[in-house]
Amino acid sequence: MADGIEPERLSDRLRDLILSGTDETEVLLERTQTRVVRFETAPVHERRHARPAEAARLRRGDGTGFDRLNWEAAARQQPGPGDVEIKVEAIGLNFRDVMFGLGLLPEEILEHGFAGPTLGLECAGRVERVGAAVKLFKPGDRVMAFAKSAFATHVTTPAAVVAPIPRDLAMETAATIPVAFLTAYHGLMICARLKPGEWVLIHGGAGGVGLAAIQIARWRGARVIATAGSPERRTLLASLGAEHVFDSRSGAFIEDVRSVTGEGVAVVLNSLAGEAMERSIGVLRPFGRFVELGKRDYVANTHIGLRPFRRNLSYFGVDLDQLLIDEPATSKLLMRSVMRLFASGDLAPLPYRAFDAAETGEAFRQMQASGHVGKLVVRPPRPADVCVRHRRAFQVAPDKMHVITGGFGGFGLETAKWLAAKGARNLMLIGRSGAASSEASEAVASLTAQGVRVRAEALDIADLPALTRLFARFGRDLPALGGIIHAAMVLDDSLVQNITGERMERVLRPKVAGADNLDQLTRGLKLDYFVMYSSATTLIGNPGQAAYVAANGYMEGLARRRRRAGLPALAIAWGAIEDVGVLARAEGTRDALLARAGIKGMLAQDALRLMGDALAAPAGDIDDAVVAIAPIKWGAARRHLKVLESSAYAKLSGQDEAAAETGDKIDVAALLAGSSPDEARKTISDLIVDEIARVLRLPREDVGRATPLAEIGLDSLMAVELALGLEQRFTLNAPLSTSASSFSVNELVDHIIGLATGALSEDQALKQAMVDRHLAGATVAEIDEEQVMEKVRTMKGVLH
Ligand SMILES: NC(=O)c1ccc[n+]([C@@H]2O[C@H](COP(=O)([O-])OP(=O)(O)OC[C@H]3O[C@@H](n4cnc5c(N)ncnc54)[C@H](OP(=O)(O)O)[C@@H]3O)[C@@H](O)[C@H]2O)c1
């Protein structure tokens, strides 16, 4: 309750609050307003000062999924003599971008290509600048082009791969042309030499290349059979001139094609992977040509039998990206041929759906889910909407004195080393017993050897007269005081009923009296920083630490009070430091914190780096006077700590997703050892559901635990994303199968437990899951290998 409110008014407000039935657990009654507590995440490293960028580019950051794609500031590139700089207005999205964005295309698959391992290959826009040798284009021209890193606001690319946009085409429409039409033209006309009257089977007919190929094949006078995955798309393809349209997801299309053509098709334009790809080779007639456009079987290094090729078959691997760089003359010719067909009206642009820059992730996701017809196009952001982020570093004044109380303790010494590394040349470490431990004297000697003047003070920080005498020397015979880090503490954990006044006093003394003394003695000084080391237990509580939590809570209040008075102050609620300090000395407590409160360990220097970011942030906001730097697994914490049900923590939900994005891990073996089998299974199952919900963008409640994942919409590419996500979250002894889509959540739990405990290899775990499902009651050891594999083979879509 704030001071200065009349008691009567206060009691009225309190009564109203109680009668309102609010479920708030902490309420602040101020003179003119009532405030409640809300915790929120605000990564300290994002508190930076920014200015608008001159250009922007889409980049793949850390983590998994498309959420890691970010538009970031970039520099414009001066065109070389034969280059053109284009201000991009629309970018065509291709499947290679989706796979690269997901981290599923190894860089070596892309590095020999024109665009290399970057996002984006084609775009449309206006010419900004041209190189000295470029005669065909001038600034302002509307063009479409192939370009490296085409997901950008500006690209610089060779004029040879740029073409003017026919006058009546919109920018978005033009961006759909280069990759789809040149790929289809090259595949059908140059590789397969498609002749009039020949049958051609075009897989994935409703995609960009597929639709372009249907147009080219029909212009050529060939007869088209197309495949597509949904009835709507099949209807569309039939309306676009495919004579027959079959379902690419059913194995029956092979028989269908045979019944239509008799001896088979002359050309297959393939984008299917695995078994469907191999079966498509079988549908070629003698002298047939198989044109592979996909990448998945190259990445997987799929083996195929050569027998069908004895019938004079040809196989072509088409990768336009490489063609552009290795065969520039062919590329130019292709570009000209395609543009001529557009000019004559023989070809028409593709249908597309356009997305704004803010929806980039959504565009990628839609292509991944194959939920589109034709092309997907993204408009880049305005460069000014993307900021150049550059850090204002926390500066340490070398000539001033930097005081660390509790400076000889584990974390205190690390803080001293960190300040020295940041440039501090005068350090004062304070502890009641001075540099008594060998660790402390060694650290002081090492700092001294680096040229840092270290004063070791044996002093009780709660002893005001002694502290006053010491502080009186700053700016006289000692350098002026630059800043204080108050890290002194005494721990004396006990349950509330066992706390005595004496024990309470021992814990409060360094933190409460110590902090008050430091505050009082420095009020008249101009300090650069005033930091108090608190603990994340103030955020979530910890049984047995009532006194410690109270002491830290007091310092957090002091930090706010100082900021309100315009003084520097920052209280840091630290999580568990695992390499030095009190928890490094007490492994049991550290493990209990993780198991009970979901608090994970962090290294002292990593933690201090984040403190540097927090110190670099503008110091004005009173609510920012307390910052927690603590990796916490909210899922685990929420299961054990009732307090987290309070609405004060509501904004922290969904943190587990963020944790997964940053590669947070759970040690399944340790989990199994430390909790009952049912609890462990529940934890694993919940995390799997979190991951599936993230990949499928579904509410968690919609993820059934007994339903095969394929039935709730997990396709094979999503299964790969899921497997990567799960591998990141669980410490597994073997990579997770990417065939996850045929499993239910419950089966995946068994699978992961088997892998993590080393009880089963990946292969065995997979088979055990099959056995569980189809041969109830048996174990892998009891079942004949061939019997299991027979089951596996008969299950459609389980292994591919
Ligand atoms: N380590 C962690 O995981 C962790 C987690 C959260 C928060 N923190 C905070 O980080 C700070 C440092 O922790 P730590 O792990 O380094 O603890 P530590 O190793 O136990 O060091 C604490 C130091 O404080 C000194 N001290 C105690 N009472 C004092 C007093 N009255 N006057 C002067 N010095 C006094 C002690 O030295 P003497 O006994 O010689 O006086 C000791 O060296 C603490 O404030 C703690 O609350 C640490």
CSV table of C-alpha atoms in Angstrom, one decimal, residues 220-562:
chain,number,residue,atom,x,y,z
A,220,ARG,CA,4.1,-28.5,-77.6
A,221,GLY,CA,1.1,-30.6,-78.6
A,222,ALA,CA,1.8,-33.4,-76.1
A,223,ARG,CA,-0.9,-35.3,-74.1
A,224,VAL,CA,-0.9,-34.5,-70.4
A,225,ILE,CA,-1.5,-36.8,-67.5
A,226,ALA,CA,-1.2,-34.9,-64.2
A,227,THR,CA,-1.3,-35.9,-60.5
A,228,ALA,CA,-2.4,-33.9,-57.5
A,229,GLY,CA,-3.1,-34.6,-53.9
A,230,SER,CA,-6.7,-33.3,-53.5
A,231,PRO,CA,-10.0,-33.6,-55.4
A,232,GLU,CA,-10.2,-29.8,-55.8
A,233,ARG,CA,-6.8,-29.6,-57.4
A,234,ARG,CA,-7.5,-32.5,-59.7
A,235,THR,CA,-10.7,-30.7,-60.9
A,236,LEU,CA,-8.6,-27.6,-61.5
A,237,LEU,CA,-5.9,-29.5,-63.5
A,238,ALA,CA,-8.6,-31.1,-65.6
A,239,SER,CA,-10.0,-27.6,-66.4
A,240,LEU,CA,-6.5,-26.5,-67.3
A,241,GLY,CA,-6.1,-29.1,-70.0
A,242,ALA,CA,-4.8,-32.2,-68.4
A,243,GLU,CA,-6.4,-35.1,-70.2
A,244,HIS,CA,-6.3,-37.3,-67.1
A,245,VAL,CA,-5.7,-36.4,-63.5
A,246,PHE,CA,-4.9,-38.9,-60.8
A,247,ASP,CA,-4.3,-38.9,-57.1
A,248,SER,CA,-0.6,-38.7,-56.3
A,249,ARG,CA,-1.1,-39.9,-52.8
A,250,SER,CA,-2.6,-43.2,-53.7
A,251,GLY,CA,-0.4,-45.9,-55.1
A,252,ALA,CA,-3.0,-46.7,-57.8
A,253,PHE,CA,-1.9,-43.9,-60.1
A,254,ILE,CA,0.5,-46.3,-61.8
A,255,GLU,CA,-2.2,-48.7,-62.9
A,256,ASP,CA,-4.4,-45.7,-63.9
A,257,VAL,CA,-1.6,-44.3,-66.1
A,258,ARG,CA,-1.0,-47.8,-67.7
A,259,SER,CA,-4.7,-48.3,-68.4
A,260,VAL,CA,-4.9,-44.9,-70.2
A,261,THR,CA,-1.6,-45.1,-72.2
A,262,GLY,CA,-1.1,-48.8,-72.7
A,263,GLU,CA,2.6,-49.1,-72.9
A,264,GLY,CA,3.3,-46.1,-70.6
A,265,VAL,CA,4.3,-42.5,-70.9
A,266,ALA,CA,7.2,-41.0,-72.9
A,267,VAL,CA,8.2,-38.5,-70.2
A,268,VAL,CA,7.8,-38.2,-66.5
A,269,LEU,CA,8.3,-34.9,-64.8
A,270,ASN,CA,8.8,-36.0,-61.3
A,271,SER,CA,8.6,-34.3,-58.0
A,272,LEU,CA,7.5,-37.2,-55.8
A,273,ALA,CA,10.0,-38.8,-53.4
A,274,GLY,CA,10.8,-42.3,-52.4
A,275,GLU,CA,8.7,-45.2,-53.5
A,276,ALA,CA,6.3,-43.1,-55.6
A,277,MET,CA,9.4,-41.8,-57.5
A,278,GLU,CA,10.7,-45.3,-58.1
A,279,ARG,CA,7.3,-46.6,-59.2
A,280,SER,CA,7.0,-43.6,-61.6
A,281,ILE,CA,10.2,-44.8,-63.4
A,282,GLY,CA,8.3,-48.1,-64.0
A,283,VAL,CA,5.5,-46.3,-65.9
A,284,LEU,CA,7.8,-45.1,-68.7
A,285,ARG,CA,7.6,-46.8,-72.0
A,286,PRO,CA,10.8,-47.8,-73.9
A,287,PHE,CA,12.9,-44.8,-74.8
A,288,GLY,CA,11.1,-42.9,-72.1
A,289,ARG,CA,12.7,-39.9,-70.3
A,290,PHE,CA,12.6,-39.4,-66.5
A,291,VAL,CA,13.1,-35.9,-65.4
A,292,GLU,CA,13.8,-35.5,-61.6
A,293,LEU,CA,13.0,-32.1,-60.2
A,294,GLY,CA,12.9,-32.9,-56.5
A,295,LYS,CA,15.7,-32.8,-54.0
A,296,ARG,CA,14.6,-35.0,-51.2
A,297,ASP,CA,15.9,-38.3,-52.8
A,298,TYR,CA,19.3,-36.6,-53.5
A,299,VAL,CA,19.5,-35.5,-49.9
A,300,ALA,CA,18.6,-39.0,-48.7
A,301,ASN,CA,20.9,-40.5,-51.4
A,302,THR,CA,18.1,-42.9,-52.3
A,303,HIS,CA,19.1,-46.1,-54.2
A,304,ILE,CA,17.1,-47.2,-57.2
A,305,GLY,CA,17.3,-50.4,-59.2
A,306,LEU,CA,18.7,-50.0,-62.7
A,307,ARG,CA,16.7,-52.8,-64.3
A,308,PRO,CA,14.0,-50.5,-65.9
A,309,PHE,CA,16.7,-48.5,-67.6
A,310,ARG,CA,17.6,-51.5,-69.9
A,311,ARG,CA,14.7,-50.3,-72.1
A,312,ASN,CA,16.6,-47.3,-73.4
A,313,LEU,CA,15.4,-45.1,-70.6
A,314,SER,CA,17.1,-41.8,-69.8
A,315,TYR,CA,17.3,-40.1,-66.4
A,316,PHE,CA,17.8,-36.3,-66.0
A,317,GLY,CA,18.5,-34.5,-62.7
A,318,VAL,CA,17.3,-30.9,-63.1
A,319,ASP,CA,18.5,-28.2,-60.8
A,320,LEU,CA,17.9,-24.8,-62.3
A,321,ASP,CA,20.0,-23.2,-59.6
A,322,GLN,CA,23.2,-24.9,-60.9
A,323,LEU,CA,22.3,-24.4,-64.6
A,324,LEU,CA,22.2,-20.7,-64.1
A,325,ILE,CA,25.7,-20.6,-62.8
A,326,ASP,CA,27.3,-23.4,-65.0
A,327,GLU,CA,25.5,-22.9,-68.2
A,328,PRO,CA,24.9,-19.2,-68.6
A,329,ALA,CA,24.4,-19.4,-72.4
A,330,THR,CA,21.7,-22.0,-72.0
A,331,SER,CA,20.1,-20.0,-69.2
A,332,LYS,CA,20.0,-16.9,-71.4
A,333,LEU,CA,18.5,-19.0,-74.2
A,334,LEU,CA,15.9,-20.5,-71.9
A,335,MET,CA,15.0,-17.0,-70.6
A,336,ARG,CA,14.5,-15.8,-74.1
A,337,SER,CA,12.5,-18.8,-75.3
A,338,VAL,CA,10.1,-18.5,-72.3
A,339,MET,CA,9.7,-14.8,-72.7
A,340,ARG,CA,9.0,-15.2,-76.4
A,341,LEU,CA,6.2,-17.6,-75.5
A,342,PHE,CA,4.7,-15.1,-73.1
A,343,ALA,CA,4.9,-12.4,-75.7
A,344,SER,CA,3.1,-14.6,-78.3
A,345,GLY,CA,0.4,-15.4,-75.7
A,346,ASP,CA,1.2,-19.1,-75.7
A,347,LEU,CA,2.0,-19.0,-72.1
A,348,ALA,CA,0.1,-17.3,-69.3
A,349,PRO,CA,1.2,-16.4,-65.8
A,350,LEU,CA,0.4,-18.7,-62.9
A,351,PRO,CA,-2.2,-18.2,-60.2
A,352,TYR,CA,-0.6,-17.1,-57.0
A,353,ARG,CA,-1.3,-16.0,-53.4
A,354,ALA,CA,0.6,-12.9,-52.1
A,355,PHE,CA,1.8,-12.4,-48.6
A,356,ASP,CA,3.2,-9.3,-46.9
A,357,ALA,CA,6.6,-9.4,-45.2
A,358,ALA,CA,5.0,-9.8,-41.8
A,359,GLU,CA,3.4,-13.1,-43.0
A,360,THR,CA,6.6,-14.6,-44.5
A,361,GLY,CA,6.5,-17.5,-42.0
A,362,GLU,CA,2.9,-18.2,-43.0
A,363,ALA,CA,3.8,-18.4,-46.7
A,364,PHE,CA,6.6,-20.9,-45.9
A,365,ARG,CA,4.3,-22.9,-43.8
A,366,GLN,CA,1.6,-23.0,-46.4
A,367,MET,CA,4.1,-24.3,-49.0
A,368,GLN,CA,5.4,-26.9,-46.6
A,369,ALA,CA,1.8,-28.1,-46.0
A,370,SER,CA,1.3,-28.0,-49.9
A,371,GLY,CA,-1.9,-26.1,-49.1
A,372,HIS,CA,-1.7,-23.9,-52.2
A,373,VAL,CA,-2.3,-23.9,-55.9
A,374,GLY,CA,0.3,-22.3,-58.2
A,375,LYS,CA,2.8,-20.0,-56.6
A,376,LEU,CA,3.2,-18.2,-53.3
A,377,VAL,CA,4.7,-14.7,-53.5
A,378,VAL,CA,6.0,-12.6,-50.7
A,379,ARG,CA,6.3,-8.8,-50.7
A,380,PRO,CA,9.5,-7.6,-48.9
A,381,PRO,CA,9.3,-5.1,-46.0
A,382,ARG,CA,10.1,-1.4,-46.5
A,383,PRO,CA,13.8,-1.1,-45.6
A,384,ALA,CA,12.9,1.6,-43.1
A,385,ASP,CA,10.6,-0.8,-41.2
A,386,VAL,CA,13.7,-3.0,-40.4
A,387,CYS,CA,16.0,-1.6,-37.9
A,388,VAL,CA,19.8,-1.8,-37.7
A,389,ARG,CA,20.3,-3.1,-34.2
A,390,HIS,CA,23.5,-2.4,-32.6
A,391,ARG,CA,24.3,-2.8,-29.0
A,392,ARG,CA,25.3,0.0,-26.7
A,393,ALA,CA,27.7,-1.9,-24.6
A,394,PHE,CA,27.9,-1.6,-20.8
A,395,GLN,CA,31.0,0.5,-20.2
A,396,VAL,CA,33.2,0.1,-17.1
A,397,ALA,CA,35.2,3.2,-16.1
A,398,PRO,CA,38.8,1.9,-15.8
A,399,ASP,CA,40.0,4.7,-13.5
A,400,LYS,CA,37.2,4.4,-11.0
A,401,MET,CA,36.8,1.9,-8.1
A,402,HIS,CA,34.4,-1.0,-8.5
A,403,VAL,CA,33.2,-2.7,-5.3
A,404,ILE,CA,32.0,-6.2,-5.1
A,405,THR,CA,30.6,-7.3,-1.7
A,406,GLY,CA,30.7,-11.0,-1.2
A,407,GLY,CA,33.5,-10.6,-3.7
A,408,PHE,CA,35.4,-13.7,-2.4
A,409,GLY,CA,32.5,-16.0,-2.9
A,410,GLY,CA,32.2,-18.1,-6.0
A,411,PHE,CA,30.0,-15.8,-8.1
A,412,GLY,CA,31.6,-12.7,-6.6
A,413,LEU,CA,35.0,-13.8,-7.9
A,414,GLU,CA,33.6,-14.5,-11.3
A,415,THR,CA,32.0,-11.1,-11.3
A,416,ALA,CA,35.4,-9.6,-10.5
A,417,LYS,CA,37.0,-11.4,-13.4
A,418,TRP,CA,34.1,-10.2,-15.7
A,419,LEU,CA,34.6,-6.6,-14.6
A,420,ALA,CA,38.3,-6.8,-15.2
A,421,ALA,CA,37.7,-8.3,-18.6
A,422,LYS,CA,35.4,-5.3,-19.3
A,423,GLY,CA,38.3,-2.9,-18.5
A,424,ALA,CA,38.0,-2.3,-14.7
A,425,ARG,CA,41.5,-1.6,-13.3
A,426,ASN,CA,40.5,-0.9,-9.7
A,427,LEU,CA,38.6,-3.5,-7.8
A,428,MET,CA,37.6,-3.8,-4.2
A,429,LEU,CA,36.4,-7.1,-2.9
A,430,ILE,CA,34.7,-7.2,0.4
A,431,GLY,CA,34.0,-10.3,2.6
A,432,ARG,CA,34.0,-10.8,6.4
A,433,SER,CA,37.0,-13.1,6.1
A,434,GLY,CA,38.8,-11.4,3.3
A,435,ALA,CA,40.7,-13.5,0.7
A,436,ALA,CA,40.9,-16.4,3.1
A,437,SER,CA,40.2,-19.3,0.7
A,438,SER,CA,42.9,-20.6,-1.6
A,439,GLU,CA,40.5,-20.0,-4.5
A,440,ALA,CA,40.1,-16.4,-3.6
A,441,SER,CA,43.8,-15.7,-3.1
A,442,GLU,CA,44.6,-17.4,-6.4
A,443,ALA,CA,42.0,-15.3,-8.3
A,444,VAL,CA,43.3,-12.1,-6.7
A,445,ALA,CA,46.9,-13.0,-7.6
A,446,SER,CA,45.8,-13.7,-11.2
A,447,LEU,CA,43.9,-10.4,-11.5
A,448,THR,CA,46.9,-8.5,-10.1
A,449,ALA,CA,49.2,-10.2,-12.6
A,450,GLN,CA,46.9,-8.8,-15.3
A,451,GLY,CA,47.5,-5.3,-14.1
A,452,VAL,CA,44.3,-4.9,-12.0
A,453,ARG,CA,44.7,-3.3,-8.6
A,454,VAL,CA,42.7,-5.5,-6.3
A,455,ARG,CA,41.9,-4.4,-2.7
A,456,ALA,CA,40.9,-7.2,-0.5
A,457,GLU,CA,38.8,-5.9,2.5
A,458,ALA,CA,37.9,-8.1,5.4
A,459,LEU,CA,34.8,-6.3,6.5
A,460,ASP,CA,31.2,-7.0,7.5
A,461,ILE,CA,29.0,-5.1,5.1
A,462,ALA,CA,26.4,-4.7,7.8
A,463,ASP,CA,28.9,-2.9,10.0
A,464,LEU,CA,27.9,0.7,9.2
A,465,PRO,CA,30.7,2.6,11.1
A,466,ALA,CA,33.4,0.4,9.5
A,467,LEU,CA,31.8,0.8,6.1
A,468,THR,CA,31.5,4.5,6.5
A,469,ARG,CA,35.2,4.8,7.3
A,470,LEU,CA,36.1,2.8,4.2
A,471,PHE,CA,33.7,4.7,1.8
A,472,ALA,CA,35.1,8.0,3.1
A,473,ARG,CA,38.3,7.2,1.4
A,474,PHE,CA,36.8,7.1,-2.2
A,475,GLY,CA,38.0,10.1,-4.1
A,476,ARG,CA,40.7,10.8,-1.5
A,477,ASP,CA,43.4,8.2,-1.2
A,478,LEU,CA,41.3,5.7,-3.2
A,479,PRO,CA,39.9,6.2,-6.7
A,480,ALA,CA,36.3,7.6,-6.9
A,481,LEU,CA,33.6,5.0,-6.6
A,482,GLY,CA,32.3,3.9,-10.0
A,483,GLY,CA,29.8,1.2,-9.1
A,484,ILE,CA,28.8,-1.5,-6.6
A,485,ILE,CA,27.8,-5.1,-7.0
A,486,HIS,CA,26.3,-6.3,-3.8
A,487,ALA,CA,26.7,-10.1,-3.8
A,488,ALA,CA,27.2,-10.8,-0.1
A,489,MET,CA,25.0,-13.5,1.3
A,490,VAL,CA,24.6,-16.0,4.1
A,491,LEU,CA,22.3,-19.1,3.6
A,492,ASP,CA,20.6,-20.8,6.4
A,493,ASP,CA,17.8,-22.8,5.0
A,494,SER,CA,15.1,-24.2,7.2
A,495,LEU,CA,11.3,-24.7,7.2
A,496,VAL,CA,9.3,-21.8,8.5
A,497,GLN,CA,8.5,-23.6,11.8
A,498,ASN,CA,12.2,-24.0,12.5
A,499,ILE,CA,13.2,-20.4,11.8
A,500,THR,CA,14.4,-18.6,14.9
A,501,GLY,CA,15.0,-14.9,15.2
A,502,GLU,CA,18.7,-15.5,15.3
A,503,ARG,CA,18.7,-17.6,12.1
A,504,MET,CA,16.5,-15.1,10.3
A,505,GLU,CA,18.9,-12.3,11.3
A,506,ARG,CA,21.9,-14.2,10.0
A,507,VAL,CA,20.3,-14.4,6.5
A,508,LEU,CA,18.8,-10.9,6.5
A,509,ARG,CA,21.9,-9.2,7.8
A,510,PRO,CA,24.2,-9.1,4.7
A,511,LYS,CA,21.4,-8.5,2.2
A,512,VAL,CA,19.0,-6.1,4.1
A,513,ALA,CA,21.4,-4.2,6.4
A,514,GLY,CA,24.2,-4.5,3.9
A,515,ALA,CA,22.1,-3.1,1.0
A,516,ASP,CA,20.7,-0.4,3.2
A,517,ASN,CA,24.2,0.7,4.2
A,518,LEU,CA,25.4,0.8,0.7
A,519,ASP,CA,22.4,2.7,-0.4
A,520,GLN,CA,22.7,5.2,2.4
A,521,LEU,CA,26.5,5.8,1.9
A,522,THR,CA,26.3,6.4,-1.8
A,523,ARG,CA,23.1,8.5,-2.1
A,524,GLY,CA,25.1,11.6,-2.6
A,525,LEU,CA,27.5,10.0,-5.2
A,526,LYS,CA,27.1,9.8,-9.0
A,527,LEU,CA,27.5,6.1,-9.5
A,528,ASP,CA,27.6,4.4,-12.9
A,529,TYR,CA,25.7,1.3,-11.5
A,530,PHE,CA,24.3,-0.1,-8.3
A,531,VAL,CA,23.6,-3.8,-8.7
A,532,MET,CA,22.1,-6.2,-6.1
A,533,TYR,CA,22.3,-9.9,-6.6
A,534,SER,CA,18.9,-11.4,-5.8
A,535,SER,CA,17.5,-14.8,-6.6
A,536,ALA,CA,14.9,-16.3,-8.9
A,537,THR,CA,13.4,-17.8,-5.8
A,538,THR,CA,11.7,-14.4,-5.3
A,539,LEU,CA,9.9,-15.0,-8.5
A,540,ILE,CA,8.6,-18.5,-7.7
A,541,GLY,CA,9.4,-19.2,-4.0
A,542,ASN,CA,11.4,-22.1,-2.7
A,543,PRO,CA,10.4,-24.2,0.3
A,544,GLY,CA,13.0,-23.8,3.1
A,545,GLN,CA,14.2,-20.5,1.9
A,546,ALA,CA,11.7,-18.1,3.5
A,547,ALA,CA,14.4,-15.9,5.1
A,548,TYR,CA,16.5,-15.9,1.9
A,549,VAL,CA,13.5,-15.0,-0.3
A,550,ALA,CA,12.5,-12.2,2.1
A,551,ALA,CA,16.0,-10.8,2.1
A,552,ASN,CA,16.2,-10.8,-1.6
A,553,GLY,CA,12.7,-9.4,-1.9
A,554,TYR,CA,13.8,-6.5,0.3
A,555,MET,CA,16.7,-5.7,-2.1
A,556,GLU,CA,14.3,-5.8,-5.1
A,557,GLY,CA,12.1,-3.2,-3.3
A,558,LEU,CA,15.2,-1.1,-2.6
A,559,ALA,CA,16.1,-1.2,-6.3
A,560,ARG,CA,12.7,0.2,-7.2
A,561,ARG,CA,12.9,2.8,-4.5
A,562,ARG,CA,16.3,3.9,-5.7
